[in-house]
Amino acid sequence: MKIVATTSLLIVGWLCVAACGVVVAGEVPSFRNEVMAVLSRSGCSLGTCHGNQNGKGGLRLSLRGQDPDLDYLTLTRSLGARRVNVQQPEESLLLRKPLLQVPHEGGRRFGVESLEYRVLRDWIGAGMPRDGAAGAGAVRLRRLLVEPGMSTLVGEQKAQRLTATAEFSDGTRRVVNDLAVFESSHPGVSVSGAGEVNFGEVSGVRQTTVTVRYLDQQQVARVEYLRAVADFRFEAPAAVNAIDEAVFGQLRRLQVNPAKLCSDEVFVRRLYLDLTGLLPTREQAGSFLSSTAVDRRARLIDELLESEEFVDFQTLRWADLLRVEDKTLDAKGVSVFHRWIRDGVRSDRPLNQFASAVIGSRGSTYTDPATNFYRALRTPEERSESAAQVFLGVRLQCARCHNHPFDRWT
């Protein structure tokens, strides 16, 4: 019975270690799923280090490990494979530099007791197989999950542990906290390498978004903190639109009162700058400030929205976005396109109709002014990138050369 019990404990312990993402003794690490993750987690493949376009210190890796095949050749073949030592893995430059056993501009990246060290050492010692043990070559990351995706901490509870789980193409799942990268959007909120988010003693911070990255995929988790003030009273101006309602609802839940209404002097200045790009004249400011009408602010908003200055300012903004300029269009093209945009602003043309007219335009750039959009952008790539950025607020330019570092575009 004693032998059986001991064996059972060993099996349970082995399963726990494997589930926690730790490399098990005797297993050959996968180059694609573990070695590449270690290089990314250690910061080696970042744009500030060897992932730079020109590399660093004579070593260039793909940015954030997005080209494992190229990185494999770089590490195992370039410069006569001088960075790895199969006979004595511990003597490999790939290990000695991040340990600071030899000079390294990037500093110390991990220790000899770390998972990062063991993964690299065991992979080198196994002869640097291209993708792990036999049969592992076909296994690819299919999906990355982060739980909880949204969490709320209250009172003395100021820490939340996140769990990153990788789903692979062979149907297996694995917790990869020890191989993933965790980054907090707020500098005042820390997140450990193990995925523990901590609000600490920082005052005023109520929310953070944690980006979790493993191999070529990333997910986000949102964590918020409530002080749980028993006598909290929410005080806010009356909501006048759906945006106010959404913002005030979130602030109420976080127990944060919005700023008080600004003074009339501040309001008139801000409004003129926002809607017309101009400061109010002395007469305009004086007229507003001397008014006793209860709805004087709403009246001024309506007045400025109907002004020629508003039309001029919004036309200028759209002309900048759509690249109405002499260096891309001829003089007549600039004139007709600018006039077409101005007419749309003056007539309060709905944005969906405006966007449809621009994107779906065809014909002569003189008789169909919106087609000048395509004259300024010659290639399909430029047109799709510009349309996505102008009308959707999505930047695709990064994905031309590599996976977008902060978005899902590849």
PDB file of N, CA and C in Angstrom, residues 56 74 84 90 129 170 196 224 336 354 357 366 373 385:
ATOM      1  N   LYS A  56      20.531  43.679 -33.091  1.00  0.00           N
ATOM      2  CA  LYS A  56      21.419  44.279 -32.090  1.00  0.00           C
ATOM      3  C   LYS A  56      22.579  43.321 -31.822  1.00  0.00           C
ATOM      4  N   THR A  74      18.607  31.342 -38.030  1.00  0.00           N
ATOM      5  CA  THR A  74      19.523  32.335 -37.456  1.00  0.00           C
ATOM      6  C   THR A  74      20.264  31.769 -36.257  1.00  0.00           C
ATOM      7  N   VAL A  84      25.371  28.538 -30.250  1.00  0.00           N
ATOM      8  CA  VAL A  84      24.905  27.341 -29.537  1.00  0.00           C
ATOM      9  C   VAL A  84      26.033  26.317 -29.462  1.00  0.00           C
ATOM     10  N   GLU A  90      25.502  24.519 -21.615  1.00  0.00           N
ATOM     11  CA  GLU A  90      25.665  25.618 -20.663  1.00  0.00           C
ATOM     12  C   GLU A  90      26.665  26.663 -21.138  1.00  0.00           C
ATOM     13  N   PRO A 129      16.315  20.351 -32.070  1.00  0.00           N
ATOM     14  CA  PRO A 129      15.320  19.884 -33.048  1.00  0.00           C
ATOM     15  C   PRO A 129      14.467  21.048 -33.522  1.00  0.00           C
ATOM     16  N   ASP A 170      -3.609  20.009 -31.948  1.00  0.00           N
ATOM     17  CA  ASP A 170      -3.869  18.596 -31.680  1.00  0.00           C
ATOM     18  C   ASP A 170      -4.932  18.396 -30.615  1.00  0.00           C
ATOM     19  N   GLU A 196      -0.094  37.949 -12.117  1.00  0.00           N
ATOM     20  CA  GLU A 196      -0.825  38.530 -10.991  1.00  0.00           C
ATOM     21  C   GLU A 196      -0.867  40.051 -11.116  1.00  0.00           C
ATOM     22  N   GLU A 224     -10.632  45.959 -12.669  1.00  0.00           N
ATOM     23  CA  GLU A 224     -10.996  47.236 -12.058  1.00  0.00           C
ATOM     24  C   GLU A 224     -11.010  47.096 -10.543  1.00  0.00           C
ATOM     25  N   VAL A 336     -12.391  70.997 -56.897  1.00  0.00           N
ATOM     26  CA  VAL A 336     -13.692  70.322 -56.967  1.00  0.00           C
ATOM     27  C   VAL A 336     -13.890  69.388 -55.775  1.00  0.00           C
ATOM     28  N   PHE A 354     -21.806  59.812 -46.669  1.00  0.00           N
ATOM     29  CA  PHE A 354     -20.558  60.461 -47.081  1.00  0.00           C
ATOM     30  C   PHE A 354     -19.479  59.410 -47.355  1.00  0.00           C
ATOM     31  N   ALA A 357     -20.216  57.369 -50.492  1.00  0.00           N
ATOM     32  CA  ALA A 357     -19.961  58.125 -51.720  1.00  0.00           C
ATOM     33  C   ALA A 357     -18.469  58.169 -52.039  1.00  0.00           C
ATOM     34  N   TYR A 366     -12.982  65.138 -62.208  1.00  0.00           N
ATOM     35  CA  TYR A 366     -13.507  66.492 -62.332  1.00  0.00           C
ATOM     36  C   TYR A 366     -15.027  66.518 -62.225  1.00  0.00           C
ATOM     37  N   PHE A 373     -10.265  60.789 -54.177  1.00  0.00           N
ATOM     38  CA  PHE A 373      -9.755  59.966 -53.079  1.00  0.00           C
ATOM     39  C   PHE A 373      -8.837  58.876 -53.621  1.00  0.00           C
ATOM     40  N   GLU A 385      -5.858  50.732 -46.550  1.00  0.00           N
ATOM     41  CA  GLU A 385      -5.332  51.240 -45.290  1.00  0.00           C
ATOM     42  C   GLU A 385      -5.934  52.592 -44.948  1.00  0.00           C
TER      43      GLU A 385
END
